[in-house]
Amino acid sequence: MSELLNELKRSADEQPADPLAASIDLLLRRLSPWRARCLRLCAIPHTADLAVLGALIPEARAEDTEADLRALMSLSIIEVIAKSPGGSRPQIARDSSAIATVICVHDAARRYLFDQWLKAEKEEDKQDFAHASARLVDHFGMLASRADSNTAENLQIQRIFHLIGANQSKGLIELEGVVGKLRSQFRIGDCELLLKLAHEYDVALDNSHLARLAYTEAGVAMDRGQWDRAEHLISVEMFGKFDLSPDLRTRGQIALGLIHSEGRRWQKAINHYTQALSLVEDLEDPDEKQRLLCETKRRLAVAYRDSGHLEEANVMLHESLDLAHSANDPRAVALGSNSLGNLYRKLGETQKAIDSYNKSLECLAAIEDRFGPAQVYNNIGLAYLDGRLWSESVYYFQRSLEIKRAAGDTAGQARTLNNLLQVYGNLRNNEEVIRTANDASTLFTEINDLYGAAVVKRNLARLLRKFRHKDEARRYYREALEQFEQIETERQEDDYRMAGLVGTTPGRRRDRAFKVSREAVAISEELDALDRKLWLPWWIWLTLILLGGFMLWDFGPFERFILHILHR
Amino acid sequence: MISEDVLRLREFVDRDPEVDAFGKILSDDRKLILVISGGRGIGKTSLLARLMHECGQRRARSVGVARSGVEVYDYLAIMRKIREGVGEEKFSAFTDLVNYLTVPDYEPKLVVVSRGSITVAEGLQVSNAQVGDIAGVKIEIKDLNYVAPRNDQRVPEPERIHRLTKQFLSDLATALRQAPLIVFVDDVEEMVGETRKWLWSNLIKSAQNGHLSNIKFVLTVRDQPPTDEFDRLLQMIASKRELQPLDNAHVVEYLERRGVPSSDREDLAKHLMKAFKGHPQAIANFVDLWLQE
């Protein structure tokens, strides 16, 4: 006891910066070597039971493992999470999946001990950790193979966590694969959990792995609409590391292109995609090279198209499609054909647009994509709307709606209904216009997309104004305006409240705020103009005023023009 | 074997100001939230156990929400935990909706899907009634191991979150009319993604706006938001307490509760304070050794 007290006094004299760490170090020194080792090993998994302890220390006898578990449970640093009902003796069998007592090392202590493993300098400790991790990989893999599908998923997550510990490269590659699958299922929360777990290894990951993790995380951030964060992850976390593989450099540039496209910063997007194209040439794997080339050209084409460089877009899209065809990649052909259809619509070539969309549908059918056709049908509907072929337009919008309903995609349905509104408006079908608008507005409101709901009401108001139903138009204009004002008020309240609590960044919200207030201004003007006999948009009035002003300032050219006209 | 919570209570010392602050928010209608901050190992979780015990003493209904092992600590985990604490039968419509969104081919019983619109059937939202009992419809919980959305749909996550939240809040509002509830939320920083924002923008905001009445929250965080950012609105509805290390007197009391002989306590406490600056977890670790040896 006096030895322990002397140790405490020595600790006190050292004035440790981290009291918790100092106490854990002292605990490890004073426990028997075996128990200290058990404690350190228990900090590798997030929870442990007899079976896990058996996997961690396979050389121990079963009854000793039980005694070790009980000894650990007496420590304050250990939390007991679960216990078998009735306090029965825990099962000892090593391969038993029955949970008797489940413990975990207190979070703060676990982080400290886990980091010690990761920072170990002695080869013996590094080997110990790698072997323990490998055994846990086998253990959780075995449990996962016997479990039902939902439990198996959680066990697989634990398996991947330990695989990173056993073999960084393998573990991270597998993690990327799982994250990709989860993203396709819209399970963003699960992706974030996996990434959080991976980051526990940060102190031990080399730069190339950290960069890869940052890239994966950026993808998830984009799914969340956290564009600023995604940009930071790519520009700073990823490109800030050394030793980026050519593949990762290329993907990083593509991701930055995507981020800037989303923000409608076309020139920046084009620059990044162009850089990506030059980097693709350095890739060794020919299939990967072709795939990335195809994807980059398509994305670049879309950026050109949406920024008004239609010729460049046309060239780039055809190159992308050629690559997709030669790679025999129906998904890439489907995506490219759909984008080409959108380009042809912009060029006013309706039939070519429809042909491209139909090509896209063929490819989606070939890969049995159930939900992808919904957007393509919507686009065909828009093409027929452009071509003033109303009944064909209605038909395709309805087909799009059917798929979106089956998919449970409420926002998608609302957007298609908003498009249908235009068709019914052109058909002068007042009843359908109002019913469709109400349906769209209801759906947008149901999913709390007040902006979408307000836009629908505004569109309805415009159509009613066109029909000369002024009172009804006025009503919907007012509803739309109220809704835009409500959005602005709620946004301000939330921004103010959230700033300190969750560290939100205002960047994208400023863009959205600007869009909302611009809409509100436009609606106010249209509402005011309802009763005027001669209504023109504000920019026409401004042009006329400027022209008048110019004429007053320098009448000469205008006078000569008038005289010329009179003398003809 | 005694339970974890009983153990924590038996060894619990100090924190009277925090317990008082908790008492105050229970009795003050204007205060909805108590935010407890402090570094790792300072005793936040132990304090939550103490406060939940206090709820038991006052016969106040409470539910604790915390991260569990390697599970997603997200909005759905929080809602499920509250459902479990309040009573599953009070959340039939919510359960029906969760089942609808997760189980392929599931035919909803209370939730109506029509022309894309998803609503609870008319006439089932009656105050002071348990929705699941109306018309004798019992909803089996199929989402206890909810992991994946159903694979025959493609509902974007923001829409899932919004719909589930809306139905949950509606069911919770009905349940709260019968009895008040205190929700203890541990380790807010451990929540994934946008869950923290969800917690504030949906659950707490609903209480603040009066859509949920009879509810209070106690949250633990590692870092307290800076005062100037803890805006005026939040200051009106929230109290903050930052946990401090133990003082000498409380260390002595702790040693007593742990069974350290009285002859050793003062001297030991002095050295513990010098070495570990009153850090509760560090002191506990040392006392384990002391008692073993």
mmCIF file of N, CA and C in Angstrom, chain A residues 1 4 8-9 12-13 15-16 19-20 23 26-27 30 46 73 75-76 79-80 83 106-108 111 150 153-154 185-190 192-193 196-197 224 226 370-371 405 407-408 410 413 435 439 446-448 494 496-498 500-501, chain B residues 1 4 8 40 67 70-72 115-118 145 147-149 152-155 157 159-160 162-163 189-190 193-194 196-197 200-201 205 208 225 229 231 233-234 258 268 271-272 274-277 279 281-282 284-286 288-290 292-293:
data_model
loop_
_atom_site.group_PDB
_atom_site.id
_atom_site.type_symbol
_atom_site.label_atom_id
_atom_site.label_comp_id
_atom_site.label_asym_id
_atom_site.label_seq_id
_atom_site.Cartn_x
_atom_site.Cartn_y
_atom_site.Cartn_z
ATOM 1 N N MET A 1 0.834 -1.210 0.000
ATOM 2 C CA MET A 1 0.000 0.000 0.000
ATOM 3 C C MET A 1 0.864 1.254 0.000
ATOM 4 N N LEU A 4 2.019 1.982 -3.384
ATOM 5 C CA LEU A 4 0.983 2.621 -4.193
ATOM 6 C C LEU A 4 0.900 4.110 -3.846
ATOM 7 N N LEU A 8 1.535 7.425 -6.116
ATOM 8 C CA LEU A 8 0.588 8.552 -6.200
ATOM 9 C C LEU A 8 1.317 9.864 -5.937
ATOM 10 N N LYS A 9 2.182 9.850 -4.957
ATOM 11 C CA LYS A 9 2.929 11.075 -4.625
ATOM 12 C C LYS A 9 3.839 11.477 -5.771
ATOM 13 N N ALA A 12 1.803 13.051 -8.305
ATOM 14 C CA ALA A 12 1.430 14.398 -7.892
ATOM 15 C C ALA A 12 2.581 15.375 -8.156
ATOM 16 N N ASP A 13 3.798 14.924 -7.894
ATOM 17 C CA ASP A 13 4.963 15.796 -8.105
ATOM 18 C C ASP A 13 5.145 16.103 -9.583
ATOM 19 N N GLN A 15 2.860 16.562 -11.700
ATOM 20 C CA GLN A 15 1.808 17.482 -12.164
ATOM 21 C C GLN A 15 1.337 17.111 -13.580
ATOM 22 N N PRO A 16 0.737 15.951 -13.733
ATOM 23 C CA PRO A 16 0.373 15.531 -15.092
ATOM 24 C C PRO A 16 -0.622 16.482 -15.749
ATOM 25 N N PRO A 19 -4.875 14.265 -16.135
ATOM 26 C CA PRO A 19 -5.021 13.414 -14.946
ATOM 27 C C PRO A 19 -5.583 12.031 -15.280
ATOM 28 N N LEU A 20 -6.511 12.001 -16.221
ATOM 29 C CA LEU A 20 -7.135 10.716 -16.564
ATOM 30 C C LEU A 20 -6.094 9.772 -17.146
ATOM 31 N N SER A 23 -3.850 8.459 -14.499
ATOM 32 C CA SER A 23 -4.473 7.441 -13.643
ATOM 33 C C SER A 23 -4.553 6.100 -14.361
ATOM 34 N N LEU A 26 -1.130 4.529 -14.338
ATOM 35 C CA LEU A 26 -0.866 3.990 -13.008
ATOM 36 C C LEU A 26 -1.612 2.669 -12.810
ATOM 37 N N LEU A 27 -2.848 2.628 -13.246
ATOM 38 C CA LEU A 27 -3.661 1.405 -13.149
ATOM 39 C C LEU A 27 -2.980 0.251 -13.891
ATOM 40 N N ARG A 30 0.025 -1.090 -12.052
ATOM 41 C CA ARG A 30 -0.235 -1.758 -10.777
ATOM 42 C C ARG A 30 -1.031 -3.055 -10.915
ATOM 43 N N HIS A 46 -15.388 -2.085 -29.287
ATOM 44 C CA HIS A 46 -16.194 -1.086 -28.573
ATOM 45 C C HIS A 46 -16.926 -1.703 -27.388
ATOM 46 N N MET A 73 -14.745 -6.317 -14.540
ATOM 47 C CA MET A 73 -16.018 -5.692 -14.187
ATOM 48 C C MET A 73 -15.955 -4.964 -12.846
ATOM 49 N N LEU A 75 -13.659 -2.924 -12.011
ATOM 50 C CA LEU A 75 -12.979 -1.640 -12.189
ATOM 51 C C LEU A 75 -13.965 -0.536 -12.553
ATOM 52 N N SER A 76 -13.706 0.678 -12.048
ATOM 53 C CA SER A 76 -14.583 1.820 -12.354
ATOM 54 C C SER A 76 -14.498 2.205 -13.819
ATOM 55 N N GLU A 79 -17.714 -0.229 -17.848
ATOM 56 C CA GLU A 79 -19.169 -0.135 -17.730
ATOM 57 C C GLU A 79 -19.770 -1.483 -18.101
ATOM 58 N N VAL A 80 -20.709 -1.916 -17.296
ATOM 59 C CA VAL A 80 -21.426 -3.141 -17.634
ATOM 60 C C VAL A 80 -22.700 -2.734 -18.369
ATOM 61 N N LYS A 83 -26.561 -7.895 -18.991
ATOM 62 C CA LYS A 83 -26.317 -9.057 -18.152
ATOM 63 C C LYS A 83 -27.399 -10.059 -18.463
ATOM 64 N N HIS A 106 -14.883 2.556 -20.394
ATOM 65 C CA HIS A 106 -15.408 3.920 -20.385
ATOM 66 C C HIS A 106 -14.800 4.701 -21.548
ATOM 67 N N ASP A 107 -15.659 5.439 -22.244
ATOM 68 C CA ASP A 107 -15.272 6.048 -23.512
ATOM 69 C C ASP A 107 -13.939 6.804 -23.472
ATOM 70 N N ALA A 108 -13.776 7.674 -22.468
ATOM 71 C CA ALA A 108 -12.551 8.473 -22.393
ATOM 72 C C ALA A 108 -11.322 7.571 -22.260
ATOM 73 N N ARG A 111 -10.606 5.594 -25.536
ATOM 74 C CA ARG A 111 -9.916 6.402 -26.550
ATOM 75 C C ARG A 111 -8.422 6.475 -26.247
ATOM 76 N N ASN A 150 -30.471 -8.105 -40.350
ATOM 77 C CA ASN A 150 -30.288 -6.812 -39.687
ATOM 78 C C ASN A 150 -29.145 -6.852 -38.671
ATOM 79 N N GLU A 153 -25.688 -6.930 -40.332
ATOM 80 C CA GLU A 153 -25.152 -5.651 -40.812
ATOM 81 C C GLU A 153 -24.309 -4.984 -39.747
ATOM 82 N N ASN A 154 -24.821 -4.940 -38.524
ATOM 83 C CA ASN A 154 -24.084 -4.312 -37.430
ATOM 84 C C ASN A 154 -22.792 -5.063 -37.153
ATOM 85 N N GLN A 185 -28.447 3.234 -51.190
ATOM 86 C CA GLN A 185 -29.706 2.952 -50.493
ATOM 87 C C GLN A 185 -30.186 4.160 -49.681
ATOM 88 N N PHE A 186 -29.533 5.288 -49.865
ATOM 89 C CA PHE A 186 -29.872 6.526 -49.130
ATOM 90 C C PHE A 186 -29.689 6.374 -47.621
ATOM 91 N N ARG A 187 -28.742 5.538 -47.205
ATOM 92 C CA ARG A 187 -28.545 5.354 -45.757
ATOM 93 C C ARG A 187 -27.337 6.179 -45.311
ATOM 94 N N ILE A 188 -27.561 7.474 -45.294
ATOM 95 C CA ILE A 188 -26.445 8.392 -45.046
ATOM 96 C C ILE A 188 -25.976 8.300 -43.594
ATOM 97 N N GLY A 189 -26.917 8.125 -42.672
ATOM 98 C CA GLY A 189 -26.545 8.002 -41.260
ATOM 99 C C GLY A 189 -25.610 6.821 -41.030
ATOM 100 N N ASP A 190 -25.889 5.716 -41.690
ATOM 101 C CA ASP A 190 -25.025 4.540 -41.546
ATOM 102 C C ASP A 190 -23.632 4.811 -42.121
ATOM 103 N N GLU A 192 -22.188 7.684 -42.185
ATOM 104 C CA GLU A 192 -21.497 8.577 -41.249
ATOM 105 C C GLU A 192 -20.974 7.814 -40.038
ATOM 106 N N LEU A 193 -21.727 6.801 -39.608
ATOM 107 C CA LEU A 193 -21.240 5.969 -38.495
ATOM 108 C C LEU A 193 -19.955 5.263 -38.889
ATOM 109 N N LYS A 196 -17.096 7.646 -38.992
ATOM 110 C CA LYS A 196 -16.719 8.033 -37.626
ATOM 111 C C LYS A 196 -15.824 6.949 -37.019
ATOM 112 N N LEU A 197 -16.214 5.705 -37.236
ATOM 113 C CA LEU A 197 -15.409 4.598 -36.713
ATOM 114 C C LEU A 197 -14.039 4.570 -37.376
ATOM 115 N N ARG A 224 -25.559 14.732 -48.446
ATOM 116 C CA ARG A 224 -26.277 15.505 -47.422
ATOM 117 C C ARG A 224 -26.546 16.936 -47.875
ATOM 118 N N GLN A 226 -24.158 19.055 -48.084
ATOM 119 C CA GLN A 226 -23.187 19.888 -47.346
ATOM 120 C C GLN A 226 -22.022 20.206 -48.296
ATOM 121 N N ARG A 370 -35.292 -0.057 -62.128
ATOM 122 C CA ARG A 370 -36.740 0.121 -61.931
ATOM 123 C C ARG A 370 -37.157 1.577 -61.810
ATOM 124 N N PHE A 371 -36.275 2.358 -61.209
ATOM 125 C CA PHE A 371 -36.689 3.723 -60.854
ATOM 126 C C PHE A 371 -36.092 4.801 -61.751
ATOM 127 N N ARG A 405 -44.462 7.398 -57.760
ATOM 128 C CA ARG A 405 -45.372 7.007 -56.688
ATOM 129 C C ARG A 405 -44.953 5.659 -56.112
ATOM 130 N N ALA A 407 -42.092 4.423 -56.125
ATOM 131 C CA ALA A 407 -40.802 4.569 -55.432
ATOM 132 C C ALA A 407 -40.954 5.318 -54.114
ATOM 133 N N GLY A 408 -42.118 5.932 -53.907
ATOM 134 C CA GLY A 408 -42.304 6.743 -52.693
ATOM 135 C C GLY A 408 -41.554 8.052 -52.759
ATOM 136 N N THR A 410 -41.751 11.474 -53.093
ATOM 137 C CA THR A 410 -42.769 12.524 -53.030
ATOM 138 C C THR A 410 -42.314 13.795 -53.732
ATOM 139 N N GLN A 413 -42.563 13.402 -57.427
ATOM 140 C CA GLN A 413 -43.950 13.483 -57.890
ATOM 141 C C GLN A 413 -44.404 14.942 -57.959
ATOM 142 N N ARG A 435 -56.526 21.418 -59.783
ATOM 143 C CA ARG A 435 -56.390 20.143 -59.058
ATOM 144 C C ARG A 435 -54.918 19.711 -59.012
ATOM 145 N N ASP A 439 -52.536 19.314 -55.753
ATOM 146 C CA ASP A 439 -51.848 18.045 -55.453
ATOM 147 C C ASP A 439 -50.355 18.292 -55.249
ATOM 148 N N GLU A 446 -46.221 18.432 -47.533
ATOM 149 C CA GLU A 446 -46.069 17.217 -46.717
ATOM 150 C C GLU A 446 -44.625 16.923 -46.372
ATOM 151 N N ILE A 447 -43.742 17.217 -47.293
ATOM 152 C CA ILE A 447 -42.324 16.940 -47.026
ATOM 153 C C ILE A 447 -41.575 18.211 -46.623
ATOM 154 N N ASN A 448 -42.368 19.223 -46.235
ATOM 155 C CA ASN A 448 -41.798 20.460 -45.700
ATOM 156 C C ASN A 448 -40.952 21.215 -46.720
ATOM 157 N N ASP A 494 -33.680 29.964 -37.627
ATOM 158 C CA ASP A 494 -32.872 28.750 -37.518
ATOM 159 C C ASP A 494 -31.390 29.070 -37.606
ATOM 160 N N TYR A 496 -29.849 31.747 -36.755
ATOM 161 C CA TYR A 496 -29.436 32.415 -35.524
ATOM 162 C C TYR A 496 -29.256 31.391 -34.406
ATOM 163 N N ARG A 497 -30.180 30.465 -34.351
ATOM 164 C CA ARG A 497 -30.157 29.484 -33.278
ATOM 165 C C ARG A 497 -29.085 28.442 -33.508
ATOM 166 N N MET A 498 -28.889 28.051 -34.722
ATOM 167 C CA MET A 498 -28.014 26.931 -35.005
ATOM 168 C C MET A 498 -26.543 27.296 -35.000
ATOM 169 N N GLY A 500 -24.360 28.688 -33.089
ATOM 170 C CA GLY A 500 -23.466 28.319 -32.010
ATOM 171 C C GLY A 500 -23.553 26.860 -31.637
ATOM 172 N N LEU A 501 -24.647 26.207 -32.024
ATOM 173 C CA LEU A 501 -24.882 24.877 -31.492
ATOM 174 C C LEU A 501 -24.367 23.772 -32.392
ATOM 175 N N MET B 1 -25.075 -9.132 -8.145
ATOM 176 C CA MET B 1 -24.478 -8.048 -8.951
ATOM 177 C C MET B 1 -25.462 -6.877 -8.972
ATOM 178 N N GLU B 4 -25.511 -1.019 -13.037
ATOM 179 C CA GLU B 4 -24.582 0.090 -13.294
ATOM 180 C C GLU B 4 -25.102 1.367 -12.650
ATOM 181 N N ARG B 8 -23.484 3.720 -9.694
ATOM 182 C CA ARG B 8 -23.148 5.138 -9.866
ATOM 183 C C ARG B 8 -23.769 5.978 -8.745
ATOM 184 N N ARG B 40 -14.185 14.779 -20.859
ATOM 185 C CA ARG B 40 -14.359 13.333 -20.688
ATOM 186 C C ARG B 40 -13.994 12.916 -19.264
ATOM 187 N N ARG B 67 -25.732 6.887 -26.633
ATOM 188 C CA ARG B 67 -25.109 6.064 -27.662
ATOM 189 C C ARG B 67 -24.939 4.663 -27.106
ATOM 190 N N VAL B 70 -21.810 0.045 -31.043
ATOM 191 C CA VAL B 70 -21.578 0.440 -32.427
ATOM 192 C C VAL B 70 -22.933 0.517 -33.135
ATOM 193 N N GLU B 71 -23.777 1.359 -32.645
ATOM 194 C CA GLU B 71 -25.089 1.553 -33.262
ATOM 195 C C GLU B 71 -25.155 2.980 -33.755
ATOM 196 N N VAL B 72 -25.945 3.201 -34.788
ATOM 197 C CA VAL B 72 -26.111 4.566 -35.289
ATOM 198 C C VAL B 72 -26.864 5.383 -34.241
ATOM 199 N N ARG B 115 -52.387 8.677 -53.907
ATOM 200 C CA ARG B 115 -51.862 9.623 -54.884
ATOM 201 C C ARG B 115 -50.542 10.244 -54.399
ATOM 202 N N GLY B 116 -49.736 9.368 -53.794
ATOM 203 C CA GLY B 116 -48.427 9.847 -53.347
ATOM 204 C C GLY B 116 -48.437 10.462 -51.968
ATOM 205 N N SER B 117 -49.608 10.835 -51.504
ATOM 206 C CA SER B 117 -49.690 11.494 -50.210
ATOM 207 C C SER B 117 -49.780 10.434 -49.105
ATOM 208 N N ILE B 118 -49.057 10.656 -48.024
ATOM 209 C CA ILE B 118 -49.053 9.688 -46.911
ATOM 210 C C ILE B 118 -49.596 10.386 -45.676
ATOM 211 N N ASN B 145 -35.145 -3.731 -35.278
ATOM 212 C CA ASN B 145 -33.790 -3.811 -35.815
ATOM 213 C C ASN B 145 -33.681 -3.041 -37.116
ATOM 214 N N VAL B 147 -32.718 -1.177 -40.019
ATOM 215 C CA VAL B 147 -31.435 -0.799 -40.575
ATOM 216 C C VAL B 147 -31.670 -0.171 -41.946
ATOM 217 N N ALA B 148 -32.220 -0.950 -42.840
ATOM 218 C CA ALA B 148 -32.314 -0.463 -44.212
ATOM 219 C C ALA B 148 -33.735 -0.054 -44.566
ATOM 220 N N PRO B 149 -33.870 0.977 -45.374
ATOM 221 C CA PRO B 149 -35.180 1.283 -45.921
ATOM 222 C C PRO B 149 -35.602 0.135 -46.842
ATOM 223 N N ASP B 152 -37.870 -1.925 -52.183
ATOM 224 C CA ASP B 152 -38.746 -1.744 -53.340
ATOM 225 C C ASP B 152 -39.221 -0.290 -53.432
ATOM 226 N N GLN B 153 -38.541 0.590 -52.694
ATOM 227 C CA GLN B 153 -38.846 2.015 -52.774
ATOM 228 C C GLN B 153 -37.540 2.796 -52.841
ATOM 229 N N ARG B 154 -37.675 4.066 -53.168
ATOM 230 C CA ARG B 154 -36.509 4.952 -53.184
ATOM 231 C C ARG B 154 -36.913 6.277 -52.543
ATOM 232 N N VAL B 155 -37.174 6.207 -51.262
ATOM 233 C CA VAL B 155 -37.575 7.442 -50.575
ATOM 234 C C VAL B 155 -36.314 8.142 -50.092
ATOM 235 N N GLU B 157 -33.657 10.244 -48.011
ATOM 236 C CA GLU B 157 -33.565 10.292 -46.549
ATOM 237 C C GLU B 157 -34.204 11.533 -45.941
ATOM 238 N N GLU B 159 -36.781 13.057 -46.801
ATOM 239 C CA GLU B 159 -38.222 12.836 -46.743
ATOM 240 C C GLU B 159 -38.562 11.824 -45.646
ATOM 241 N N ARG B 160 -37.771 10.766 -45.522
ATOM 242 C CA ARG B 160 -38.021 9.777 -44.448
ATOM 243 C C ARG B 160 -37.948 10.463 -43.093
ATOM 244 N N HIS B 162 -38.305 13.592 -42.358
ATOM 245 C CA HIS B 162 -39.401 14.539 -42.147
ATOM 246 C C HIS B 162 -40.703 13.820 -41.788
ATOM 247 N N ARG B 163 -41.039 12.799 -42.553
ATOM 248 C CA ARG B 163 -42.317 12.097 -42.305
ATOM 249 C C ARG B 163 -42.312 11.418 -40.942
ATOM 250 N N GLU B 189 -22.574 15.291 -28.839
ATOM 251 C CA GLU B 189 -21.550 15.355 -29.904
ATOM 252 C C GLU B 189 -21.342 14.021 -30.608
ATOM 253 N N GLU B 190 -21.779 12.927 -29.971
ATOM 254 C CA GLU B 190 -21.566 11.614 -30.598
ATOM 255 C C GLU B 190 -22.639 11.308 -31.637
ATOM 256 N N GLY B 193 -24.011 12.968 -38.177
ATOM 257 C CA GLY B 193 -24.538 13.876 -39.190
ATOM 258 C C GLY B 193 -25.380 15.007 -38.653
ATOM 259 N N GLU B 194 -26.575 15.082 -39.181
ATOM 260 C CA GLU B 194 -27.450 16.198 -38.884
ATOM 261 C C GLU B 194 -28.359 15.913 -37.690
ATOM 262 N N ARG B 196 -27.816 16.276 -34.533
ATOM 263 C CA ARG B 196 -27.821 17.355 -33.538
ATOM 264 C C ARG B 196 -28.774 18.460 -33.966
ATOM 265 N N LYS B 197 -28.695 18.795 -35.259
ATOM 266 C CA LYS B 197 -29.567 19.835 -35.789
ATOM 267 C C LYS B 197 -31.026 19.371 -35.696
ATOM 268 N N TRP B 200 -32.380 19.871 -32.149
ATOM 269 C CA TRP B 200 -32.733 21.248 -31.835
ATOM 270 C C TRP B 200 -33.881 21.762 -32.691
ATOM 271 N N SER B 201 -33.816 21.480 -33.997
ATOM 272 C CA SER B 201 -34.799 22.080 -34.903
ATOM 273 C C SER B 201 -36.156 21.405 -34.856
ATOM 274 N N LYS B 205 -37.419 22.447 -30.626
ATOM 275 C CA LYS B 205 -38.181 23.573 -31.181
ATOM 276 C C LYS B 205 -39.686 23.333 -31.005
ATOM 277 N N GLN B 208 -40.486 24.289 -27.617
ATOM 278 C CA GLN B 208 -40.402 25.741 -27.473
ATOM 279 C C GLN B 208 -41.620 26.413 -28.097
ATOM 280 N N PRO B 225 -21.542 25.719 -25.858
ATOM 281 C CA PRO B 225 -21.467 26.740 -26.906
ATOM 282 C C PRO B 225 -21.043 28.068 -26.293
ATOM 283 N N GLU B 229 -22.839 33.094 -28.651
ATOM 284 C CA GLU B 229 -23.578 32.376 -29.676
ATOM 285 C C GLU B 229 -24.777 31.637 -29.100
ATOM 286 N N ASP B 231 -27.765 32.049 -28.152
ATOM 287 C CA ASP B 231 -28.506 33.264 -28.449
ATOM 288 C C ASP B 231 -29.583 33.574 -27.414
ATOM 289 N N LEU B 233 -32.722 33.742 -27.519
ATOM 290 C CA LEU B 233 -33.879 32.852 -27.460
ATOM 291 C C LEU B 233 -33.561 31.626 -26.622
ATOM 292 N N LEU B 234 -32.394 31.047 -26.873
ATOM 293 C CA LEU B 234 -32.025 29.863 -26.121
ATOM 294 C C LEU B 234 -31.784 30.183 -24.667
ATOM 295 N N ARG B 258 -16.744 4.781 -0.961
ATOM 296 C CA ARG B 258 -16.064 3.627 -1.567
ATOM 297 C C ARG B 258 -15.548 2.653 -0.510
ATOM 298 N N LEU B 268 -5.148 10.673 1.887
ATOM 299 C CA LEU B 268 -5.297 10.184 0.515
ATOM 300 C C LEU B 268 -5.934 11.267 -0.363
ATOM 301 N N HIS B 271 -3.477 13.891 -1.489
ATOM 302 C CA HIS B 271 -2.584 13.465 -2.578
ATOM 303 C C HIS B 271 -3.337 13.303 -3.895
ATOM 304 N N LEU B 272 -4.566 12.817 -3.774
ATOM 305 C CA LEU B 272 -5.374 12.655 -4.990
ATOM 306 C C LEU B 272 -5.663 14.010 -5.634
ATOM 307 N N LYS B 274 -3.835 16.607 -5.428
ATOM 308 C CA LYS B 274 -2.593 17.133 -6.002
ATOM 309 C C LYS B 274 -2.270 16.430 -7.323
ATOM 310 N N ALA B 275 -2.499 15.112 -7.342
ATOM 311 C CA ALA B 275 -2.128 14.347 -8.537
ATOM 312 C C ALA B 275 -3.157 14.499 -9.654
ATOM 313 N N PHE B 276 -4.429 14.444 -9.283
ATOM 314 C CA PHE B 276 -5.455 14.336 -10.329
ATOM 315 C C PHE B 276 -6.408 15.531 -10.371
ATOM 316 N N LYS B 277 -6.120 16.542 -9.562
ATOM 317 C CA LYS B 277 -6.862 17.810 -9.646
ATOM 318 C C LYS B 277 -8.382 17.614 -9.538
ATOM 319 N N HIS B 279 -10.232 15.215 -10.690
ATOM 320 C CA HIS B 279 -10.875 14.573 -11.842
ATOM 321 C C HIS B 279 -11.555 13.291 -11.361
ATOM 322 N N GLN B 281 -13.043 10.526 -12.690
ATOM 323 C CA GLN B 281 -12.705 9.211 -13.239
ATOM 324 C C GLN B 281 -11.295 8.800 -12.809
ATOM 325 N N ALA B 282 -10.379 9.769 -12.829
ATOM 326 C CA ALA B 282 -8.995 9.476 -12.430
ATOM 327 C C ALA B 282 -8.948 9.040 -10.971
ATOM 328 N N ALA B 284 -11.408 7.714 -9.261
ATOM 329 C CA ALA B 284 -12.052 6.396 -9.167
ATOM 330 C C ALA B 284 -11.075 5.280 -9.544
ATOM 331 N N ASN B 285 -10.297 5.516 -10.591
ATOM 332 C CA ASN B 285 -9.323 4.502 -11.028
ATOM 333 C C ASN B 285 -8.322 4.207 -9.914
ATOM 334 N N PHE B 286 -7.855 5.262 -9.280
ATOM 335 C CA PHE B 286 -6.871 5.051 -8.212
ATOM 336 C C PHE B 286 -7.492 4.318 -7.033
ATOM 337 N N ASP B 288 -9.855 2.200 -7.019
ATOM 338 C CA ASP B 288 -9.975 0.773 -7.369
ATOM 339 C C ASP B 288 -8.714 0.039 -6.934
ATOM 340 N N LEU B 289 -7.570 0.621 -7.297
ATOM 341 C CA LEU B 289 -6.279 -0.001 -6.959
ATOM 342 C C LEU B 289 -6.099 -0.043 -5.447
ATOM 343 N N TRP B 290 -6.427 1.050 -4.813
ATOM 344 C CA TRP B 290 -6.241 1.167 -3.362
ATOM 345 C C TRP B 290 -7.020 0.077 -2.647
ATOM 346 N N GLN B 292 -8.141 -2.728 -3.931
ATOM 347 C CA GLN B 292 -7.680 -4.062 -4.316
ATOM 348 C C GLN B 292 -6.452 -4.464 -3.496
ATOM 349 N N GLU B 293 -5.595 -3.455 -3.252
ATOM 350 C CA GLU B 293 -4.338 -3.782 -2.580
ATOM 351 C C GLU B 293 -4.506 -3.722 -1.056
#
